[in-house]
Coordinates of C-alpha atoms and ligand atoms in Angstrom, one line a residue:
X172 CA -59.5 -22.6 1.0
X173 CA -56.1 -23.2 2.6
X174 CA -53.4 -22.7 0.0
X175 CA -50.8 -24.8 1.7
X176 CA -51.8 -27.9 -0.2
X177 CA -50.8 -31.0 1.7
X178 CA -49.9 -32.7 -1.6
X179 CA -46.7 -30.7 -1.4
X180 CA -45.5 -32.8 1.5
X181 CA -46.8 -36.2 0.5
X182 CA -44.4 -39.2 0.6
X183 CA -42.9 -39.8 -2.9
X184 CA -44.8 -43.1 -3.3
X185 CA -48.1 -41.5 -2.8
X186 CA -47.3 -38.6 -5.1
X187 CA -46.0 -40.9 -7.8
X188 CA -49.2 -43.0 -7.7
X189 CA -51.1 -39.8 -8.4
X190 CA -48.7 -38.8 -11.2
X191 CA -49.0 -42.2 -12.8
X192 CA -52.8 -42.1 -12.7
X193 CA -52.8 -38.6 -14.2
X194 CA -50.2 -39.4 -16.8
X195 CA -52.2 -42.5 -18.0
X196 CA -55.3 -40.4 -18.2
X197 CA -53.6 -37.6 -20.1
X198 CA -51.8 -39.9 -22.6
X199 CA -54.9 -41.9 -23.3
X200 CA -57.0 -38.7 -23.8
X201 CA -54.5 -37.1 -26.1
X202 CA -54.4 -40.3 -28.2
X203 CA -58.2 -40.1 -28.5
X204 CA -58.6 -36.3 -29.0
X205 CA -55.5 -34.9 -30.8
X206 CA -54.5 -36.4 -34.2
X207 CA -51.0 -35.0 -33.8
X208 CA -50.5 -36.9 -30.5
X209 CA -52.1 -40.0 -31.8
X210 CA -49.7 -40.1 -34.7
X211 CA -46.7 -39.4 -32.4
X212 CA -47.8 -42.0 -29.8
X213 CA -48.4 -44.6 -32.5
X214 CA -45.0 -44.0 -34.0
X215 CA -43.5 -44.6 -30.5
X216 CA -45.5 -47.8 -30.3
X217 CA -48.1 -46.6 -27.8
X218 CA -51.8 -47.2 -27.7
X219 CA -54.3 -46.3 -24.9
X220 CA -53.6 -48.3 -21.8
X221 CA -49.9 -48.8 -22.6
X222 CA -48.5 -46.4 -20.0
X223 CA -47.9 -48.9 -17.1
X224 CA -45.5 -47.0 -14.9
X225 CA -43.8 -43.7 -14.6
X226 CA -40.7 -45.3 -16.2
X227 CA -42.7 -45.4 -19.4
X228 CA -42.6 -41.6 -19.6
X229 CA -39.1 -41.8 -21.1
X230 CA -40.5 -43.8 -24.0
X231 CA -43.1 -41.2 -24.9
X232 CA -42.3 -38.7 -27.7
X233 CA -41.2 -35.1 -27.1
X234 CA -43.2 -32.1 -28.0
X235 CA -41.4 -29.0 -29.3
X236 CA -42.1 -25.4 -30.0
X237 CA -42.0 -26.2 -33.7
X238 CA -44.8 -28.7 -33.1
X239 CA -46.9 -25.9 -31.7
X240 CA -46.0 -23.6 -34.6
X241 CA -46.8 -26.3 -37.2
X242 CA -50.2 -26.7 -35.7
X243 CA -50.8 -22.9 -35.3
X244 CA -53.0 -21.7 -33.8
X245 CA -55.2 -24.3 -32.2
X246 CA -54.2 -27.6 -33.7
X247 CA -53.0 -29.2 -30.5
X248 CA -56.0 -28.3 -28.4
X249 CA -57.6 -31.4 -26.8
X250 CA -61.1 -29.9 -26.5
X251 CA -63.5 -28.2 -28.9
X252 CA -63.1 -24.4 -29.1
X253 CA -66.4 -23.9 -27.3
X254 CA -64.8 -25.3 -24.1
X255 CA -61.8 -22.9 -24.3
X256 CA -62.4 -19.9 -22.2
X257 CA -59.0 -18.2 -22.4
X258 CA -56.2 -17.8 -25.0
X259 CA -52.7 -16.7 -24.2
X260 CA -49.7 -16.5 -26.6
X261 CA -46.0 -15.9 -26.3
X262 CA -44.5 -13.8 -29.0
X263 CA -41.1 -15.3 -29.1
X264 CA -38.3 -13.7 -31.1
X265 CA -38.8 -15.4 -34.4
X266 CA -41.7 -16.7 -36.4
X267 CA -45.3 -17.3 -35.3
X268 CA -46.4 -16.9 -31.8
X269 CA -47.1 -19.9 -29.6
X270 CA -50.8 -20.1 -28.8
X271 CA -52.2 -21.8 -25.7
X272 CA -55.8 -22.4 -24.6
X273 CA -57.4 -23.0 -21.2
X274 CA -60.7 -24.5 -20.2
X275 CA -62.6 -23.1 -17.2
X276 CA -61.2 -26.0 -15.2
X277 CA -57.7 -25.2 -16.4
X278 CA -58.1 -21.5 -15.3
X279 CA -59.1 -22.8 -11.8
X280 CA -56.2 -25.2 -11.6
X281 CA -53.7 -22.5 -12.7
X282 CA -55.1 -19.9 -10.3
X283 CA -54.8 -22.5 -7.5
X284 CA -51.1 -23.2 -8.5
X285 CA -50.3 -19.5 -8.5
X286 CA -52.1 -19.1 -5.1
X287 CA -50.0 -22.0 -3.8
X288 CA -46.9 -20.4 -5.3
X289 CA -47.5 -17.1 -3.4
X290 CA -47.9 -19.1 -0.2
X291 CA -44.7 -21.1 -0.9
X292 CA -42.9 -17.7 -1.2
X293 CA -44.3 -16.6 2.2
X294 CA -47.4 -14.7 1.1
X295 CA -50.9 -14.9 2.5
X296 CA -54.4 -13.5 2.3
X297 CA -53.2 -10.4 4.2
X298 CA -51.0 -9.4 1.3
X299 CA -51.5 -6.6 -1.3
X300 CA -50.1 -8.2 -4.4
X301 CA -48.7 -5.6 -6.9
X302 CA -48.9 -7.2 -10.3
X303 CA -46.5 -5.4 -12.6
X304 CA -46.1 -8.2 -15.1
X305 CA -47.8 -7.3 -18.4
X306 CA -51.5 -8.0 -18.7
X307 CA -52.5 -9.3 -22.1
X308 CA -51.5 -12.3 -24.2
X309 CA -48.5 -12.7 -21.9
X310 CA -49.3 -15.1 -19.1
X311 CA -47.5 -13.1 -16.3
X312 CA -50.1 -10.4 -15.5
X313 CA -53.3 -12.5 -15.5
X314 CA -51.5 -15.5 -14.1
X315 CA -50.4 -13.7 -10.9
X316 CA -53.6 -11.8 -10.8
X317 CA -55.9 -14.8 -10.6
X318 CA -53.6 -16.5 -8.2
X319 CA -53.6 -13.6 -5.8
X320 CA -57.4 -13.4 -5.9
X321 CA -57.7 -17.1 -5.5
X322 CA -55.6 -16.9 -2.4
X323 CA -57.8 -14.1 -1.1
X324 CA -55.1 -11.6 -1.1
X325 CA -55.6 -8.1 -2.7
X326 CA -54.6 -8.0 -6.3
X327 CA -53.4 -4.7 -7.8
X328 CA -53.6 -5.1 -11.6
X329 CA -50.9 -2.6 -12.5
X330 CA -49.4 -4.3 -15.6
X331 CA -46.0 -3.1 -16.8
X332 CA -44.8 0.4 -17.6
X333 CA -45.6 3.9 -16.3
X334 CA -43.0 3.3 -13.5
X335 CA -43.6 6.6 -11.6
X336 CA -47.3 5.6 -11.3
X337 CA -46.2 2.1 -10.1
X338 CA -44.2 3.8 -7.3
X339 CA -47.1 6.1 -6.3
X340 CA -49.6 3.3 -6.1
X341 CA -47.1 1.2 -4.2
X342 CA -46.9 3.9 -1.6
X343 CA -50.7 4.8 -1.6
X344 CA -52.1 1.3 -1.6
X345 CA -49.5 -0.3 0.6
X346 CA -48.3 -3.1 -1.8
X347 CA -46.6 -5.8 0.2
X348 CA -45.6 -8.2 -2.6
X349 CA -44.1 -7.0 -5.9
X350 CA -44.6 -9.3 -8.9
X351 CA -42.6 -8.4 -12.1
X352 CA -39.4 -9.4 -13.9
X353 CA -36.2 -8.9 -11.9
X354 CA -35.0 -6.3 -14.4
X355 CA -38.2 -4.3 -13.9
X356 CA -37.9 -4.6 -10.1
X357 CA -34.5 -2.8 -10.4
X358 CA -36.1 -0.2 -12.7
X359 CA -38.8 0.4 -10.1
X360 CA -36.2 0.7 -7.3
X361 CA -34.3 3.3 -9.3
X362 CA -37.4 5.4 -10.0
X363 CA -38.3 5.2 -6.4
X364 CA -35.0 6.6 -5.6
X365 CA -35.3 9.4 -8.1
X366 CA -38.7 10.3 -6.8
X367 CA -37.2 10.5 -3.3
X368 CA -39.5 7.9 -1.9
X369 CA -38.1 6.7 1.5
X370 CA -38.1 3.0 2.4
X371 CA -40.4 3.8 5.3
X372 CA -43.1 5.0 2.9
X373 CA -43.6 1.6 1.3
X374 CA -44.7 -1.6 2.9
X375 CA -43.1 -4.0 0.5
X376 CA -41.7 -7.1 2.1
X377 CA -41.1 -9.5 -0.7
X378 CA -41.1 -9.9 -4.5
X379 CA -42.0 -12.8 -6.8
X380 CA -39.7 -12.3 -9.8
X381 CA -39.3 -14.3 -12.9
X382 CA -40.0 -14.6 -16.7
X383 CA -36.3 -14.0 -17.5
X384 CA -33.0 -15.5 -16.3
X385 CA -31.3 -13.8 -13.4
X386 CA -28.4 -14.7 -11.2
X387 CA -28.2 -15.1 -7.4
X388 CA -26.0 -12.0 -7.4
X389 CA -28.8 -10.1 -9.0
X390 CA -31.1 -11.3 -6.3
X391 CA -28.7 -10.1 -3.7
X392 CA -28.7 -6.6 -5.3
X393 CA -32.5 -6.5 -5.6
X394 CA -32.9 -7.6 -2.0
X395 CA -30.4 -4.9 -0.9
X396 CA -31.8 -2.0 -2.8
X397 CA -35.5 -2.7 -2.0
X398 CA -34.9 -4.3 1.4
X399 CA -37.1 -7.2 0.6
X400 CA -37.0 -11.0 0.2
X401 CA -36.9 -11.9 -3.5
X402 CA -38.3 -15.2 -4.8
X403 CA -37.7 -16.8 -8.2
X404 CA -40.9 -17.9 -10.0
X405 CA -40.7 -20.0 -13.1
X406 CA -43.1 -20.9 -15.8
X407 CA -43.8 -20.8 -19.5
X408 CA -47.0 -20.3 -21.5
X409 CA -46.8 -23.7 -23.2
X410 CA -46.9 -25.5 -19.8
X411 CA -49.3 -23.2 -18.0
X412 CA -47.7 -19.8 -17.4
X413 CA -46.2 -18.7 -14.1
X414 CA -46.7 -21.2 -11.3
X415 CA -44.7 -24.2 -12.6
X416 CA -42.2 -23.8 -9.8
X417 CA -41.2 -21.3 -7.2
X418 CA -38.6 -20.8 -4.4
X419 CA -39.7 -21.2 -0.8
X420 CA -38.1 -19.2 2.1
X421 CA -35.0 -21.5 2.0
X422 CA -34.2 -20.2 -1.6
X423 CA -32.4 -23.5 -2.4
X424 CA -34.0 -24.3 -5.8
X425 CA -37.6 -23.9 -7.1
X426 CA -40.3 -26.3 -6.0
X427 CA -42.0 -27.9 -9.0
X428 CA -45.7 -28.5 -8.5
X429 CA -45.3 -32.1 -9.4
X430 CA -49.0 -32.9 -8.9
X431 CA -49.5 -31.0 -12.1
X432 CA -46.3 -31.3 -14.1
X433 CA -43.7 -34.1 -14.3
X434 CA -40.2 -32.6 -14.8
X435 CA -37.3 -34.3 -16.5
X436 CA -33.8 -33.2 -17.5
X437 CA -32.4 -34.4 -20.8
X438 CA -29.3 -34.0 -22.8
X439 CA -30.3 -31.5 -25.4
X440 CA -28.1 -33.2 -28.0
X441 CA -29.2 -36.8 -27.6
X442 CA -32.6 -36.5 -25.9
X443 CA -31.5 -39.0 -23.2
X444 CA -32.8 -38.5 -19.7
X445 CA -29.9 -37.4 -17.4
X446 CA -29.4 -38.6 -13.8
X447 CA -30.3 -36.3 -10.9
X448 CA -27.8 -33.5 -10.4
X449 CA -26.7 -33.2 -14.0
X450 CA -27.4 -30.1 -15.9
X451 CA -29.5 -30.2 -19.1
X452 CA -32.7 -29.2 -20.8
X453 CA -35.8 -29.1 -18.7
X454 CA -38.8 -31.1 -20.1
X455 CA -42.3 -31.0 -18.7
X456 CA -45.3 -33.2 -19.1
X457 CA -48.7 -31.8 -18.2
X458 CA -50.8 -34.2 -16.1
X459 CA -53.5 -31.9 -15.0
X460 CA -54.6 -29.9 -18.0
X461 CA -57.6 -30.2 -20.3
X462 CA -57.3 -27.5 -23.1
X463 CA -53.7 -28.0 -24.1
X464 CA -51.7 -30.7 -22.5
X465 CA -48.2 -31.4 -23.7
X466 CA -46.2 -34.6 -23.5
X467 CA -42.6 -34.1 -22.6
X468 CA -42.4 -30.5 -23.8
X469 CA -38.8 -29.4 -24.5
X470 CA -38.5 -26.0 -22.8
X471 CA -34.9 -25.2 -24.0
X472 CA -34.3 -23.9 -20.5
X473 CA -31.2 -25.2 -18.8
X474 CA -31.4 -26.4 -15.2
X475 CA -30.8 -29.4 -12.8
X476 CA -33.3 -31.3 -10.7
X477 CA -32.7 -31.6 -6.9
X478 CA -34.5 -34.7 -5.6
X479 CA -33.8 -34.4 -1.9
X480 CA -36.6 -33.1 0.2
X481 CA -36.3 -29.4 1.2
X482 CA -35.7 -28.3 4.8
X483 CA -39.1 -26.5 4.4
X484 CA -40.7 -29.9 4.5
X485 CA -41.9 -30.1 0.9
X486 CA -41.1 -33.3 -0.9
X487 CA -41.6 -32.2 -4.6
X488 CA -38.5 -32.1 -6.7
X489 CA -36.8 -28.8 -6.9
X490 CA -35.2 -27.3 -10.0
X491 CA -32.1 -25.1 -9.9
X492 CA -32.6 -21.6 -11.1
X493 CA -32.4 -21.4 -14.9
X494 CA -28.9 -20.7 -16.0
X495 CA -29.8 -20.0 -19.6
X496 CA -31.6 -21.3 -22.7
X497 CA -30.2 -23.6 -25.3
X498 CA -31.1 -20.9 -27.8
X499 CA -29.7 -18.0 -25.7
X500 CA -26.3 -19.4 -25.7
X501 CA -23.7 -17.2 -27.5
X502 CA -20.9 -19.1 -29.1
X503 CA -17.9 -16.8 -29.1
X504 CA -15.0 -18.2 -31.0
X505 CA -16.2 -21.7 -30.1
X506 CA -16.7 -21.0 -26.4
X507 CA -20.3 -21.3 -25.0
X508 CA -21.3 -18.2 -23.1
X509 CA -24.6 -17.5 -21.3
X510 CA -25.5 -14.0 -20.4
X511 CA -26.2 -15.1 -16.9
X512 CA -22.6 -16.1 -16.4
X513 CA -21.4 -12.6 -17.3
X514 CA -24.1 -11.2 -15.0
X515 CA -22.7 -13.2 -12.1
X516 CA -19.2 -11.9 -12.6
X517 CA -20.3 -8.3 -13.1
X518 CA -22.5 -8.2 -10.0
X519 CA -19.5 -9.1 -7.9
X520 CA -17.4 -6.2 -9.0
X521 CA -17.8 -3.0 -6.8
X522 CA -18.4 0.3 -8.6
X523 CA -20.8 -1.1 -11.2
X524 CA -24.6 -0.7 -11.6
X525 CA -26.7 -3.8 -12.2
X526 CA -27.4 -2.8 -15.8
X527 CA -25.6 -4.4 -18.7
X528 CA -25.9 -5.6 -22.2
X529 CA -23.8 -7.9 -24.3
X530 CA -23.2 -7.0 -27.9
X531 CA -21.7 -9.6 -30.2
X532 CA -20.3 -8.9 -33.6
X533 CA -18.1 -10.5 -36.2
X534 CA -15.2 -8.3 -37.4
X535 CA -12.7 -9.7 -39.9
X536 CA -14.1 -13.2 -39.3
X537 CA -13.5 -13.0 -35.6
X538 CA -16.3 -13.0 -33.0
X539 CA -16.1 -10.0 -30.7
X540 CA -18.1 -10.0 -27.4
X541 CA -18.5 -6.5 -26.0
X542 CA -19.7 -6.2 -22.4
X543 CA -21.4 -2.9 -21.9
X544 CA -22.0 -2.1 -18.3
X545 CA -23.1 1.0 -16.4
X546 CA -20.9 2.4 -13.7
X547 CA -22.5 3.6 -10.5
X548 CA -23.0 7.4 -10.2
X549 CA -20.2 7.6 -7.6
X550 CA -17.8 5.7 -9.8
X551 CA -18.7 7.8 -12.8
X552 CA -17.1 10.9 -11.2
X553 CA -13.8 9.1 -10.6
X554 CA -10.7 10.0 -12.4
X555 CA -9.9 8.4 -15.7
X556 CA -7.1 6.3 -14.3
X557 CA -9.6 4.6 -11.8
X558 CA -12.1 4.0 -14.6
X559 CA -9.3 2.4 -16.7
X560 CA -8.4 0.1 -13.8
X561 CA -12.1 -0.8 -13.4
X562 CA -12.4 -1.6 -17.1
X563 CA -9.3 -3.8 -16.9
X564 CA -10.6 -5.6 -13.8
X565 CA -13.9 -6.4 -15.5
X566 CA -12.1 -7.7 -18.6
X567 CA -9.8 -9.9 -16.6
X568 CA -12.5 -11.3 -14.4
X569 CA -15.0 -12.0 -17.2
X570 CA -12.2 -13.5 -19.3
X571 CA -10.9 -15.8 -16.6
X572 CA -14.5 -17.0 -15.8
X573 CA -15.6 -17.5 -19.4
X574 CA -12.3 -18.5 -20.9
X575 CA -12.7 -16.2 -23.8
X576 CA -11.4 -12.6 -24.3
X577 CA -14.0 -9.8 -24.2
X578 CA -14.1 -6.1 -24.8
X579 CA -15.4 -4.0 -22.0
X580 CA -17.2 -0.7 -22.4
X581 CA -18.1 1.3 -19.3
X582 CA -21.3 3.2 -19.8
X583 CA -22.7 6.3 -18.1
X584 CA -25.3 5.9 -15.5
X585 CA -28.8 5.4 -17.1
X586 CA -27.4 5.0 -20.6
X587 CA -28.5 1.4 -21.1
X588 CA -32.2 1.0 -21.8
X589 CA -34.4 0.0 -18.9
X590 CA -36.8 -2.9 -19.2
X591 CA -40.5 -2.9 -18.3
X592 CA -40.8 -6.6 -18.9
X593 CA -38.3 -9.2 -20.2
X594 CA -34.9 -7.5 -20.5
X595 CA -32.9 -8.0 -23.7
X596 CA -29.4 -9.0 -22.4
X597 CA -27.7 -9.9 -25.6
X598 CA -27.7 -8.4 -29.1
X599 CA -26.1 -10.6 -31.6
X600 CA -25.3 -8.6 -34.7
X601 CA -23.9 -11.6 -36.4
X602 CA -27.5 -12.7 -37.0
X603 CA -28.9 -9.4 -38.0
Ligands
DLL120 O1 -42.5 -15.9 -18.9 C1 -44.3 -17.0 -17.7 C2 -43.9 -16.3 -16.5 C3 -44.6 -15.2 -16.2 C4 -43.0 -16.9 -15.6 C5 -44.3 -14.5 -15.0 C6 -42.7 -16.3 -14.4 C7 -43.3 -15.1 -14.1 P1 -43.3 -17.1 -21.5 O2 -43.4 -15.7 -22.0 O3 -43.9 -18.2 -22.3 O4 -43.8 -17.3 -20.1 O5 -41.7 -17.4 -21.4 C8 -41.2 -18.6 -20.9 O6 -39.3 -17.5 -20.0 O7 -39.0 -20.8 -21.1 C9 -37.8 -19.2 -19.7 O8 -36.9 -19.2 -20.8 C10 -38.1 -17.8 -19.2 N1 -38.4 -17.8 -17.8 C11 -39.6 -17.8 -17.2 N2 -39.4 -17.8 -15.8 C12 -38.1 -17.8 -15.6 C13 -37.2 -17.7 -14.5 C14 -43.4 -16.7 -18.9 N3 -37.7 -17.7 -13.2 C15 -39.7 -18.5 -20.8 N4 -35.9 -17.8 -14.7 C16 -39.1 -19.8 -20.2 C17 -35.4 -17.8 -15.9 C18 -37.4 -17.8 -16.9 N5 -36.1 -17.8 -17.0

């Protein structure tokens, strides 16, 4: 099967006709099969057959993470359990996990989407796909794995962790595409260096990185240290897992697979749909899923939609890389701060390593944001005066970008914990 699906370059009219047909089918089916959706749809004044155009989407009710939790574990499934062939779950930081289920058909559709995603990022059947996302209830490992196999590439089911072994296998098996979180990619690069593995010993040419926010500057760093092309892949368990959107070789936003999901951007405060180009909360509606299909799922991720066709020829809307989550936002003395903004500033200052953590505390009723960042080994041996200058520079630049004063703590190389999956960028002691 050719995994450059022509649907990706369809004229918008044709695509929208497909979306409408699928949206109508999904809304009607959820009304029939899932009491929760029936109630919500009725409250919004909808009965089967009422979705007449894509504009009606705006009138449909949202689904939230709390709705999934309230119906834990399987309450929103639209098929009997005997038709569910796979369960995944995302642990989240608080409360019950979010549980999702797939039919055999859903697994096929998902594998196909991920196969397409690998192709969008420049991969092919000739690639050896090193999957270092965790295997398990997390969707990353199995998601990329099935996609790589579906494409006909060679899947290496490494899972996360045991980094030295990852490097050894990468050398021995000739991995060409690395799939993991951006923070883990840096960890692997560092271990590769420590093991004295030369660039010529590995065949890596690109990486498909996601599952956590990362900045363009972090991408530059990863591309520099690994000498590869790094592509941002986005997804979430509730919607399908990885494979909702991905960057093509142009790297100007992530192509949303709009034949399977309809994206919207809303104002997180009012719930109103925002015009193109405005930043807000991403919302997705599943239009090609049987087991669990969500209407207008509020992701809490912040992005923008780009509606112009991409120079690569694809016509599906793109989303800008995620700048943060509505629930990741730190409010420091009234100022909204996203870890990715701090990352962007840090990554532009020479002498620092790409490892940092933000620690927030409240001392004498005042919020204190401490930016802990590792210095590079060369900088570490500098004289105190130079380190003090560096500290001041970081403080000034972060402060002028964020508009809030911060404390800076330079850390020894390798003193900040390395991630093997999703990195923890902020520790908020005010909530502990
Ligand atoms: O992280 C699915 C995934 C696996 C995506 C592998 C990409 C690669 P969850 O564990 O349910 O699913 O977490 C979903 O992770 O709402 C975002 O906040 C964040 N996230 C995922 N991809 C990106 C990305 C997987 N490329 C949550 N950039 C989402 C920023 C991302 N954040």
